[in-house]
Coordinates of C-alpha atoms and ligand atoms in Angstrom, one line a residue:
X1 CA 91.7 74.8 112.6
X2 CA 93.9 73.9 115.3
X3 CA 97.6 74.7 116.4
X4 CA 98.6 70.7 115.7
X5 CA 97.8 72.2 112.2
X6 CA 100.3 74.7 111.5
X7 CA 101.5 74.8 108.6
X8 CA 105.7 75.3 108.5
X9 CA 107.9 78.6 108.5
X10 CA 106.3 81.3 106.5
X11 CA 107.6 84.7 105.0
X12 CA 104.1 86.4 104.1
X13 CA 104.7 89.4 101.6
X14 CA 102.5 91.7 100.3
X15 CA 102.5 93.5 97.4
X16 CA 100.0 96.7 98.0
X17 CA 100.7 96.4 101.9
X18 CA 100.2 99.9 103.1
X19 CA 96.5 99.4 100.5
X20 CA 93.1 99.3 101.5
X21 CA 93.2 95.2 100.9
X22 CA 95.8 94.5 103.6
X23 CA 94.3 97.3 106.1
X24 CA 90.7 95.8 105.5
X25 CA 91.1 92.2 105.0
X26 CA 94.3 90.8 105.3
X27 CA 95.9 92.2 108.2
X28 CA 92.5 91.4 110.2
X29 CA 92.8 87.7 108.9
X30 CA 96.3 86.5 109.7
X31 CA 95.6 88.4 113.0
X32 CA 92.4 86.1 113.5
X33 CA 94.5 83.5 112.8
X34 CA 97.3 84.3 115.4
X35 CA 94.3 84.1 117.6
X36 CA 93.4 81.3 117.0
X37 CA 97.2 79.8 116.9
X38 CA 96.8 78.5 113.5
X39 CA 100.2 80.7 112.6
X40 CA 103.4 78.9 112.8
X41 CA 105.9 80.3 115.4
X42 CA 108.6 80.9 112.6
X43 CA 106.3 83.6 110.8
X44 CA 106.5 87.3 109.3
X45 CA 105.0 89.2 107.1
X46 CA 106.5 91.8 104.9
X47 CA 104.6 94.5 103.7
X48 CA 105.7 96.0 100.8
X49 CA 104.5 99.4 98.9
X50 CA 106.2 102.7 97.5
X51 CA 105.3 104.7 100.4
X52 CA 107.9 105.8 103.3
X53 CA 105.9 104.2 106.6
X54 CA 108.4 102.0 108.1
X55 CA 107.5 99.1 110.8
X56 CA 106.1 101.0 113.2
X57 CA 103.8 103.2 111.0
X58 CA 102.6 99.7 109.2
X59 CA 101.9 98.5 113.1
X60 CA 99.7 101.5 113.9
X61 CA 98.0 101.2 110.2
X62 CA 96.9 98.0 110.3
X63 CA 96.2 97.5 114.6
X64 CA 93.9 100.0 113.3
X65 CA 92.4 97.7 110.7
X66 CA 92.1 94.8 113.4
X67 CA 90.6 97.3 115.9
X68 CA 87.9 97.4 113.3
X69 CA 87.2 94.4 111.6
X70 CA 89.2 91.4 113.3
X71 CA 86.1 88.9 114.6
X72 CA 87.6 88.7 117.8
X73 CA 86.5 92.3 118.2
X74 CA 89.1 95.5 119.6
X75 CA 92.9 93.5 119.6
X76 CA 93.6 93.0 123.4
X77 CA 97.4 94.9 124.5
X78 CA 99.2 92.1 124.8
X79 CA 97.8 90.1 121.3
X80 CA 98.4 92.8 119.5
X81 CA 101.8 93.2 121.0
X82 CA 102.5 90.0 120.2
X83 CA 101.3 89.7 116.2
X84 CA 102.7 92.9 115.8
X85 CA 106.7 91.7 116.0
X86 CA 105.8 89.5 112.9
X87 CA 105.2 92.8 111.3
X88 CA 108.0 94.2 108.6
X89 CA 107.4 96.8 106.4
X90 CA 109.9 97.6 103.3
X91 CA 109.9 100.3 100.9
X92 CA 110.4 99.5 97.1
X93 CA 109.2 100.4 93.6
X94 CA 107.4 97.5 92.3
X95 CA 108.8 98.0 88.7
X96 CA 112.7 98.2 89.9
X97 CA 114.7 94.8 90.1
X98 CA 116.2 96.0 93.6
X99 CA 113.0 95.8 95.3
X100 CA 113.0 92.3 94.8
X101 CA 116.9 91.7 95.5
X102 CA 116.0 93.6 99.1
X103 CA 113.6 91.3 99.3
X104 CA 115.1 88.4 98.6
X105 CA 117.6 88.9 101.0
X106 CA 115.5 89.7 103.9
X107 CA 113.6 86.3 103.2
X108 CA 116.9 84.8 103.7
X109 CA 117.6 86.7 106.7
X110 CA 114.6 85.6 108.3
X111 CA 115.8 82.0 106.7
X112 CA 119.0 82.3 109.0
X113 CA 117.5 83.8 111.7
X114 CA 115.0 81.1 111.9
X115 CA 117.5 78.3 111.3
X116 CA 114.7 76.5 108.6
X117 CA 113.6 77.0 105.4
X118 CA 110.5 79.0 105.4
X119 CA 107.8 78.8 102.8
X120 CA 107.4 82.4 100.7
X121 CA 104.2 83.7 99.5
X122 CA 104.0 86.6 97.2
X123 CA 100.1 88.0 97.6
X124 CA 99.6 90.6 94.8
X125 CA 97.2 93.3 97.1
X126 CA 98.0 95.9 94.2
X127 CA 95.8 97.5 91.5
X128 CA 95.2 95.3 89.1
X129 CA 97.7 96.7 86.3
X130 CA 100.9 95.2 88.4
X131 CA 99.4 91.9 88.2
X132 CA 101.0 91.4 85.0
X133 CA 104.0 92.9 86.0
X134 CA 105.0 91.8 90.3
X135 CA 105.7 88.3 88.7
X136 CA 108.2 88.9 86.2
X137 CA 110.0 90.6 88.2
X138 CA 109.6 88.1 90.8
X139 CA 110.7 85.6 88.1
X140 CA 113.9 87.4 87.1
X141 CA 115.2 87.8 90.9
X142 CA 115.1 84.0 90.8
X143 CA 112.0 84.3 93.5
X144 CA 109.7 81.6 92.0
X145 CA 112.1 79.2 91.3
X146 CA 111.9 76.9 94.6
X147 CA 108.4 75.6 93.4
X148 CA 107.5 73.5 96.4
X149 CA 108.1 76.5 98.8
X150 CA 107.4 79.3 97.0
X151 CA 103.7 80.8 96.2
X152 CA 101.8 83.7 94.3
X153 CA 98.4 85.1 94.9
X154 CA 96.5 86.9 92.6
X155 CA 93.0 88.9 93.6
X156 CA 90.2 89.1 90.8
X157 CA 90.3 90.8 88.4
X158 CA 92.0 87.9 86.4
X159 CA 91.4 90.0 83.6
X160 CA 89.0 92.2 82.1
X161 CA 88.1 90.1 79.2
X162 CA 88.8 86.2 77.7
X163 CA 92.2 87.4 76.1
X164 CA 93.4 89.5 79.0
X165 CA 92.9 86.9 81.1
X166 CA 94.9 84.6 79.2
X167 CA 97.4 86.9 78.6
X168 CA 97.8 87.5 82.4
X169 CA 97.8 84.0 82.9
X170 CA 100.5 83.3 80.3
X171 CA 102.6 86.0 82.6
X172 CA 101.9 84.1 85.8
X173 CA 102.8 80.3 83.6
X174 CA 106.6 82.2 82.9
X175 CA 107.2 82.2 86.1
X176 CA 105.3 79.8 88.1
X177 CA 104.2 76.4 87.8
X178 CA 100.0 76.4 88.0
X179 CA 100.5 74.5 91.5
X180 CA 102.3 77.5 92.9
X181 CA 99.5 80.2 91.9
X182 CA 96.8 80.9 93.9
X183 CA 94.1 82.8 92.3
X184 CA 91.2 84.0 95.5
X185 CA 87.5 84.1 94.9
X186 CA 86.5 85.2 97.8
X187 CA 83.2 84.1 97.6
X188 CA 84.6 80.0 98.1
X189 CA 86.6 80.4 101.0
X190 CA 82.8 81.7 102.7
X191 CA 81.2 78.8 105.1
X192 CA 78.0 78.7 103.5
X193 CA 79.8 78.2 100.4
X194 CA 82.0 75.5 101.4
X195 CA 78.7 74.2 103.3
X196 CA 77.5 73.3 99.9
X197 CA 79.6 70.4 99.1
X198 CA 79.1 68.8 102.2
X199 CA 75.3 69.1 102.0
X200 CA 74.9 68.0 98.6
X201 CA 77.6 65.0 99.0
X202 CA 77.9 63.8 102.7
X203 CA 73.6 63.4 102.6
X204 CA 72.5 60.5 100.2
X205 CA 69.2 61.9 100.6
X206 CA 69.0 64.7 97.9
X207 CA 71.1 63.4 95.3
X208 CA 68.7 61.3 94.4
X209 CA 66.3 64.2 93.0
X210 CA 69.1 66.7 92.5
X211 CA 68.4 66.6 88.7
X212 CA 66.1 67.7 86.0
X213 CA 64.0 65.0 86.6
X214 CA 62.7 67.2 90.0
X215 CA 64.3 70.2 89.7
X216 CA 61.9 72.9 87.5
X217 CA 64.6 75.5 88.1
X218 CA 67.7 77.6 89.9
X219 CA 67.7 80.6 90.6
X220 CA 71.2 82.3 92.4
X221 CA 70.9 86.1 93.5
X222 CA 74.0 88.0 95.4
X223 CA 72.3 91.2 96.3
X224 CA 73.3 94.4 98.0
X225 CA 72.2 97.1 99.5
X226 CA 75.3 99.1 99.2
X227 CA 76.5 101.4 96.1
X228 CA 79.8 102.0 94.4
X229 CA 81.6 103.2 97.8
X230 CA 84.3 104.6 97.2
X231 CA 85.6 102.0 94.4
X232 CA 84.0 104.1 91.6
X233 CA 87.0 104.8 89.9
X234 CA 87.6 100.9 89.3
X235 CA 84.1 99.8 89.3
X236 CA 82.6 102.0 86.6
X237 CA 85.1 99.8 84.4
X238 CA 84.0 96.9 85.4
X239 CA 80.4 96.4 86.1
X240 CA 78.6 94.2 87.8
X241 CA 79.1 91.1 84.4
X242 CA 82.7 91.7 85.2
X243 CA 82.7 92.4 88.8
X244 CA 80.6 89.4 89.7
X245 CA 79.1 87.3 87.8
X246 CA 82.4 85.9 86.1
X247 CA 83.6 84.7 89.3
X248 CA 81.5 84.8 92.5
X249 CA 78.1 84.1 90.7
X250 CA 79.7 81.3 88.1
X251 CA 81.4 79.9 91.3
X252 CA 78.2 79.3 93.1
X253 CA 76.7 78.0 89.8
X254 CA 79.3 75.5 89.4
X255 CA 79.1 74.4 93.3
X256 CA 75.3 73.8 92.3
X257 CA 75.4 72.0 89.5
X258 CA 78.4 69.8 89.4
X259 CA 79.2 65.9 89.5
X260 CA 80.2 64.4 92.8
X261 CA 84.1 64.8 93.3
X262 CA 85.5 61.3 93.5
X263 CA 87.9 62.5 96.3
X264 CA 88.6 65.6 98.3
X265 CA 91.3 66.4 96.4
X266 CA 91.8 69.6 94.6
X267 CA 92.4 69.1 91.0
X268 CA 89.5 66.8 91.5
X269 CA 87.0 69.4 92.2
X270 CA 88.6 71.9 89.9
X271 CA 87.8 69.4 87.4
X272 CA 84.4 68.6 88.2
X273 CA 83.7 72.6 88.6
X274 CA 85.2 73.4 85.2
X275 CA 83.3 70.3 83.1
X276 CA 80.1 72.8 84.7
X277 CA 81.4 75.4 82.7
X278 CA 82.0 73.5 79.8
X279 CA 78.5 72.3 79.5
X280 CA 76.7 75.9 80.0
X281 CA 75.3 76.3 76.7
X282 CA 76.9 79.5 75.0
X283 CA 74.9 82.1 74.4
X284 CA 74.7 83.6 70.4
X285 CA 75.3 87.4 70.7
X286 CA 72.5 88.0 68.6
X287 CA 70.6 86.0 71.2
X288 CA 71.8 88.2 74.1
X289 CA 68.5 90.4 74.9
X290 CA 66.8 86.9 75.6
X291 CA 69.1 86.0 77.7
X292 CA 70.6 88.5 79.6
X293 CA 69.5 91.9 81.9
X294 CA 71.1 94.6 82.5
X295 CA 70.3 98.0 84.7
X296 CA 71.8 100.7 86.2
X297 CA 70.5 102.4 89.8
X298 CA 69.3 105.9 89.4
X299 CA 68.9 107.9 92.7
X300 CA 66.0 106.1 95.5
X301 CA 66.4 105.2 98.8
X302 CA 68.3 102.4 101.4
X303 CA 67.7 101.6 104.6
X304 CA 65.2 104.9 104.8
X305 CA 68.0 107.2 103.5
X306 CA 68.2 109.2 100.7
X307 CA 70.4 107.8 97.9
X308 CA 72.2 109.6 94.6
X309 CA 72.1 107.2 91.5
X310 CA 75.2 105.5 90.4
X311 CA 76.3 108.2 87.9
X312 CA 76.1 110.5 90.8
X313 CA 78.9 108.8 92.3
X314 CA 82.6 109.9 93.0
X315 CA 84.6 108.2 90.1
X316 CA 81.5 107.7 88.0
X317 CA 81.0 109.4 84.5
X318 CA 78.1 111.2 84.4
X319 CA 76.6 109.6 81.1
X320 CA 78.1 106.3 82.2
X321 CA 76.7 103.4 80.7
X322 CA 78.0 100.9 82.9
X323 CA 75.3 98.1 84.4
X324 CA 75.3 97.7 88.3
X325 CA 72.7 95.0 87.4
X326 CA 73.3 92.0 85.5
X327 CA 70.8 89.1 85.4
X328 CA 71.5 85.3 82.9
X329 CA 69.5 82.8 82.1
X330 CA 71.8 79.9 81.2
X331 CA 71.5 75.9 80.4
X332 CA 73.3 73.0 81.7
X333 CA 74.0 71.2 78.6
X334 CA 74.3 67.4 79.8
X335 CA 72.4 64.4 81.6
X336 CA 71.2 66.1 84.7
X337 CA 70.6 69.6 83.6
X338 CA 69.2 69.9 80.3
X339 CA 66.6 72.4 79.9
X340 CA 66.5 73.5 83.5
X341 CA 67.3 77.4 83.5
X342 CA 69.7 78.6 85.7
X343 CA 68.7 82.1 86.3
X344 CA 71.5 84.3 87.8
X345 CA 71.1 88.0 88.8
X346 CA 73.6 90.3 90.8
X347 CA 73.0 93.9 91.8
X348 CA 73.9 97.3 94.0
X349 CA 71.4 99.4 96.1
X350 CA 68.9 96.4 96.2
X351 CA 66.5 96.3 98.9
X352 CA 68.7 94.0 101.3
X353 CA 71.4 92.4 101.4
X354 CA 71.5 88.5 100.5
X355 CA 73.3 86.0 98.9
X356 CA 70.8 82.8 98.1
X357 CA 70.2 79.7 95.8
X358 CA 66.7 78.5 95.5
X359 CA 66.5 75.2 94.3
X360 CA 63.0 74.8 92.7
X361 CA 61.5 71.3 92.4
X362 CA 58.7 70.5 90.0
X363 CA 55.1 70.5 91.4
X364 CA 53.4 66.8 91.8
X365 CA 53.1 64.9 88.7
X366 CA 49.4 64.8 89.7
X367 CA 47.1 67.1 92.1
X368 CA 45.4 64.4 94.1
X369 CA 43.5 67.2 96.6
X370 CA 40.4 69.1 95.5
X371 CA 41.2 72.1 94.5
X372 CA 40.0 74.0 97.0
X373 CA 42.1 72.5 99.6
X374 CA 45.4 73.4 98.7
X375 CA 44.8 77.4 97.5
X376 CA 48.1 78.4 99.3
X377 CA 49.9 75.8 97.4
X378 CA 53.1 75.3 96.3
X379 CA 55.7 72.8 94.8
X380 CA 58.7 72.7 97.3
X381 CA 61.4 74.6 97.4
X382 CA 65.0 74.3 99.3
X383 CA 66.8 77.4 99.9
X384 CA 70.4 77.8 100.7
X385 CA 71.3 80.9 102.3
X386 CA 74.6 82.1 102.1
X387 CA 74.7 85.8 103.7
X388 CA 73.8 87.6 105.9
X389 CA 71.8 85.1 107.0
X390 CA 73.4 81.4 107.4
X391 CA 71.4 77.9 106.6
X392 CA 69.0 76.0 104.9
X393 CA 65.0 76.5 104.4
X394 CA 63.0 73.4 103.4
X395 CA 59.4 74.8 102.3
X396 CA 57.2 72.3 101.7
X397 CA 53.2 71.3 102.0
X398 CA 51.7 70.7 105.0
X399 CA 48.0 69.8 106.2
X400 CA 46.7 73.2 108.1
X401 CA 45.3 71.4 111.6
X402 CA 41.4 71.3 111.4
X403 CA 38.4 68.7 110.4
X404 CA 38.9 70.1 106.2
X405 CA 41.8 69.0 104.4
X406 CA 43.6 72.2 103.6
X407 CA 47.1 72.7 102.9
X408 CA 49.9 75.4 102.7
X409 CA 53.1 75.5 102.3
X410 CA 55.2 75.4 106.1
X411 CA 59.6 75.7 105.9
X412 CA 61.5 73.4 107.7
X413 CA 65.1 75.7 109.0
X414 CA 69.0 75.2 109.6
X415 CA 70.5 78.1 110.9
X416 CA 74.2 77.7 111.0
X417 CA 75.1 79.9 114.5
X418 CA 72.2 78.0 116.3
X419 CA 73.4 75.2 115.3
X420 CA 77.2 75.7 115.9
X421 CA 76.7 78.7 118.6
X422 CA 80.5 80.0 116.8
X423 CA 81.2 83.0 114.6
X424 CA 82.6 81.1 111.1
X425 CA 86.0 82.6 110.5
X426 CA 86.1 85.3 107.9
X427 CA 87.0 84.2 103.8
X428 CA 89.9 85.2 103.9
X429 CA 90.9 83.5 107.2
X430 CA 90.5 80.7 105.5
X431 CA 91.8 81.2 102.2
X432 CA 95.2 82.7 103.6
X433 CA 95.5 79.2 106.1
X434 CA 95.0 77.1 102.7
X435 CA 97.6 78.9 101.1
X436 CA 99.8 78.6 103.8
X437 CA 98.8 74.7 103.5
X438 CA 99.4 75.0 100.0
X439 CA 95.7 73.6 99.7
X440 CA 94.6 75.3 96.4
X441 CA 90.6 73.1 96.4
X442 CA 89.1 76.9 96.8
X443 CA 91.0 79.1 94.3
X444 CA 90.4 78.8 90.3
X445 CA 92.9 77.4 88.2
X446 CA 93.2 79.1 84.8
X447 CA 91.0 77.0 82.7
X448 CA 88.3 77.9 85.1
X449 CA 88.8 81.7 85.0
X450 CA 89.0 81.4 81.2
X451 CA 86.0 78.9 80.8
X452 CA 83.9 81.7 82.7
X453 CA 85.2 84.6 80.4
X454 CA 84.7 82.5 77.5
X455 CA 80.8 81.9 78.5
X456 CA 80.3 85.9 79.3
X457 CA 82.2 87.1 76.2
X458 CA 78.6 87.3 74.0
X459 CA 77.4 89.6 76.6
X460 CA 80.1 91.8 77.0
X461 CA 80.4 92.6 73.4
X462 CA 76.8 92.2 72.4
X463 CA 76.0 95.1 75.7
X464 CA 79.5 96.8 73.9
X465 CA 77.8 96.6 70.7
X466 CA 74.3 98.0 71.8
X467 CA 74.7 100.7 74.6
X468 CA 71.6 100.5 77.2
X469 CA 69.2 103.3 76.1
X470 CA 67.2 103.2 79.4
X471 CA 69.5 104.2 81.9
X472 CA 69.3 104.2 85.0
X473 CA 66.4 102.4 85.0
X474 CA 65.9 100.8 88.3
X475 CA 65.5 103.5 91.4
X476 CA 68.1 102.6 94.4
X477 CA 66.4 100.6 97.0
X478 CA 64.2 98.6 93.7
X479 CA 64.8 95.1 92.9
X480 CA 66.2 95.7 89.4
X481 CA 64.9 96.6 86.1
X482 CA 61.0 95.6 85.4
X483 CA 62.7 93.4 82.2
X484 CA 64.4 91.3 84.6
X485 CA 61.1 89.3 84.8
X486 CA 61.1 88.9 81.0
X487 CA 64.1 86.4 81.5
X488 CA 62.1 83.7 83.6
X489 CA 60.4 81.3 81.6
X490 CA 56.3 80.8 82.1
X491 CA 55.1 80.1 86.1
X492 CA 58.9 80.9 87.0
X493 CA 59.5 83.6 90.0
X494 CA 62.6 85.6 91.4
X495 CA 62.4 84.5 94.7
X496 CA 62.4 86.9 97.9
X497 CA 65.2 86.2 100.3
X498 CA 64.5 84.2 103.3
X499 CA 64.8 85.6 107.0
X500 CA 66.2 82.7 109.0
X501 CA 67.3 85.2 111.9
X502 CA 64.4 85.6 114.5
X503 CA 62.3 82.9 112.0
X504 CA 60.3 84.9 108.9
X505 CA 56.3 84.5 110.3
X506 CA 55.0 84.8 106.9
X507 CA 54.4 81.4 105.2
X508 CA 55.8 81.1 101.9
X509 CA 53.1 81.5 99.9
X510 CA 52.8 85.0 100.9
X511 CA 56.5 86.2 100.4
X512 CA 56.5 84.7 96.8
X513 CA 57.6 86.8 94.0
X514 CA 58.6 89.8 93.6
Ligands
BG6_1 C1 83.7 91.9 95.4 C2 83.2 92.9 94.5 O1 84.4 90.9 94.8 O2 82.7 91.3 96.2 C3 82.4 94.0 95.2 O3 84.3 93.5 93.8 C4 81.3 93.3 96.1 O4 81.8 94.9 94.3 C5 81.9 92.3 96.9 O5 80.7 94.3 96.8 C6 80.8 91.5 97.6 O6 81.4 90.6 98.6 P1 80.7 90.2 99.9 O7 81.6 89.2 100.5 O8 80.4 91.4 100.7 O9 79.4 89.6 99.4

């Protein structure tokens, strides 16, 4: 980013402003931002939320936030100074029409004050039951009607199943036009993420074999080491299908597996990402235990400590039967990807934390080597590593120096902050400056969201239907349930995450499967 450009005038109001969200994430973004001068001059942000705190109190609340997560570290006196006059807090009931009046007509304040028109975006930072409700209000007050300047932005959950989902959406289409709602996956506005579309289409060398032709299988694994937190309350109503696999895990999917975009444009690569979901052969409920895992963590340990299981958690139902694991086998159903399984799996209190895709590629049509010369072997593997660790591993087979012919397998490594010697901006740096830009390439449109639900709906009923019977069943600090491995088809293997910080000593071969 840089300060040539800035997007125009901008009133920034959130819903939910004195909330965990804005404290956490959002105030610590559009301050990263201000840092790096990607914020217009003509800016403010209004912080709306039913409790009395008034500017100064918001000031204190979220310098606070910054202190602790901005990337630029504790906020210096004088930038902090600085951000903080763009800071407005106002008080209002979120379900009483002179909340939004108020509002209205401090936007136009600003509006005079300023002497422009600014752009207005509405970001919904609430619990998710005023989702359906911020924009008809917004709607009534005549707030949504300017459709190039105005904006909404809505945080997952986009529903909790296929028909709330469309019903929430229908709420957002009677007020907004689908250009002026924003709706954030997180997980796209990540570097690494966005890394993927510029290494699969701005190198001509893997397309090529980026197909079932050399691809055996996929396998795509966000895992963490942390529990519930303190989000037990909302979590234990989700689980980890809901929580996600219908968005960040089907996002990555789609990133993996779609067509090249014609153009950079974002409808383009909506398009391309939703014609993914299309093809992803459904799965028959009564088909569900073949493809689909669930678990739940019991107590064990992380990081050395002592951990309770997840029904030991504040919020938590003791008998709950909600999964904290979820693992899917799924098929591509078109030219490139038939019959290559796409093997997904998500879960809390896992031994590390990491966020990888593991592209497989079918061994050599023939093994031209005697046998024992290549004992170590295996077919080669590219890795992209999303978090914590950042880059690309190329494992592949290479002659082990000495008079026999021996082989194993030896990784070739791109590590992003070598490489770039920069700390990438945060998600939702990146996502607020598109919003701002009015870019929308890195949210989901509504077919998207709905496609995904559609896909996941089998699951969720047939789990509904047949209530797990083994929880927990995987010990905190485990890599999930034992039938996780029942999922992967013959010579298939979960792989273990890579270690590009410092460079991972073993060779492949002997960090395999798990
Ligand atoms: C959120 C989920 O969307 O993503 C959380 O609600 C999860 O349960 C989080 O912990 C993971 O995000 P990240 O960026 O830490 O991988």
């Amino acid at each position: 980013m840089n300060a040539t450009d800035q997007p125009g005038p901008t009133v920034f109001v959130i819903f939910g402003g004195a909330g965990d969200l804005t404290w956490r994430k959002l105030g610590p973004a559009l301050y990263d931002l201000s840092q790096d001068r990607s914020l217009p001059a003509q800016f403010a942000i209004i912080a709306v939320d039913r409790i009395q705190l008034g500017d100064e109190g918001l000031r204190h609340r979220l310098h606070e936030g910054v202190n602790q997560f901005s990337r630029f570290g504790k906020a210096k006196p004088a930038a902090w100074n600085q951000f903080a006059q763009h800071l407005h807090y106002s008080q209002g009931d979120f379900k009483k029409p002179s909340t939004y009046t108020a509002l209205g007509a401090q936007c136009a304040k600003l509006e005079k004050l300023w002497g422009a028109k600014a752009h207005r975006i509405f970001y919904m930072a609430t619990p998710p039951s005023l989702f359906g409700e911020i924009p008809k209000y917004l709607g009534r007050a005549g707030l949504a009607l300017d459709r190039a300047w105005t904006r909404i932005v809505i945080e997952k959950p986009i529903g909790y199943d296929l028909e709330s989902a469309r019903a929430l959406n229908a709420v957002l289409a009677a007020s907004f036009e689908e250009s002026q709602i924003f709706r954030i996956d997180h997980y796209l506005g990540k570097e690494t993420v966005q890394n993927m579309l510029a290494f699969r289409f701005a190198n001509p060398l893997f397309e090529p074999i980026w197909n079932r032709r050399y691809i055996d299988y996929v396998t795509i694994t966000v895992a963490e080491t942390v529990g519930v937190e303190h989000r037990g309350g909302y979590y234990d109503h989700a689980g980890a299908l809901r929580d996600m696999v219908q968005n960040h895990l089907m996002q990555l999917l789609c990133l993996v597996a779609m067509e090249p975009m014609v153009s950079f444009q974002a409808d383009e690569i909506r398009n391309k990402k939703v014609d993914v979901l299309h093809a992803i052969r459904p799965i028959p409920q009564e088909a569900v235990p073949q493809s689909a895992v669930r678990g739940q963590y019991g107590p064990g340990r992380n990081d050395g400590k002592k951990v309770p299981g997840y029904r030991g958690e504040d919020g938590v139902a003791r008998d709950s039967q909600t999964e904290t694991f979820a693992a899917l086998k799924l098929f591509i159903d078109n030219w490139r990807w038939q019959d290559v399984p796409f093997y997904l799996r998500t879960g809390k209190r896992l031994p590390r934390q990491a966020s990888e895709i593991s592209i497989q590629f079918r061994a050599v049509p023939h093994q031209s080597f005697p046998p024992e010369s290549s004992l170590g072997w295996q077919p080669s593997r590219l890795i992209l590593a999303i978090q914590p660790d950042e880059g690309i591993v190329l494992g592949f087979q290479a002659k082990i120096p000495g008079a026999k012919m021996q082989l194993r397998p030896v990784e070739m490594r791109f590590n992003y902050h070598e490489n770039f010697l920069q700390r990438s901006p945060d998600a939702y740096e990146t996502l607020l400056w598109d919003i701002m830009k009015c870019d929308a390439t890195l949210f989901m449109r509504a077919d998207q969201v709905e496609a995904a639900w559609q896909l996941l709906m089998p699951v969720l009923r047939g789990w509904q239907t047949a209530p797990p019977s083994d929880f927990p069943n995987y010990a905190a600090g485990s890599w999930g349930p034992e039938d996780v491995q029942g999922l992967l088809a013959h010579g298939h293997r979960w792989p273990l995450p890579t270690e590009l910080a410092g460079g991972n000593e073993k060779p492949a071969s002997i960090r395999n499967s798990i």
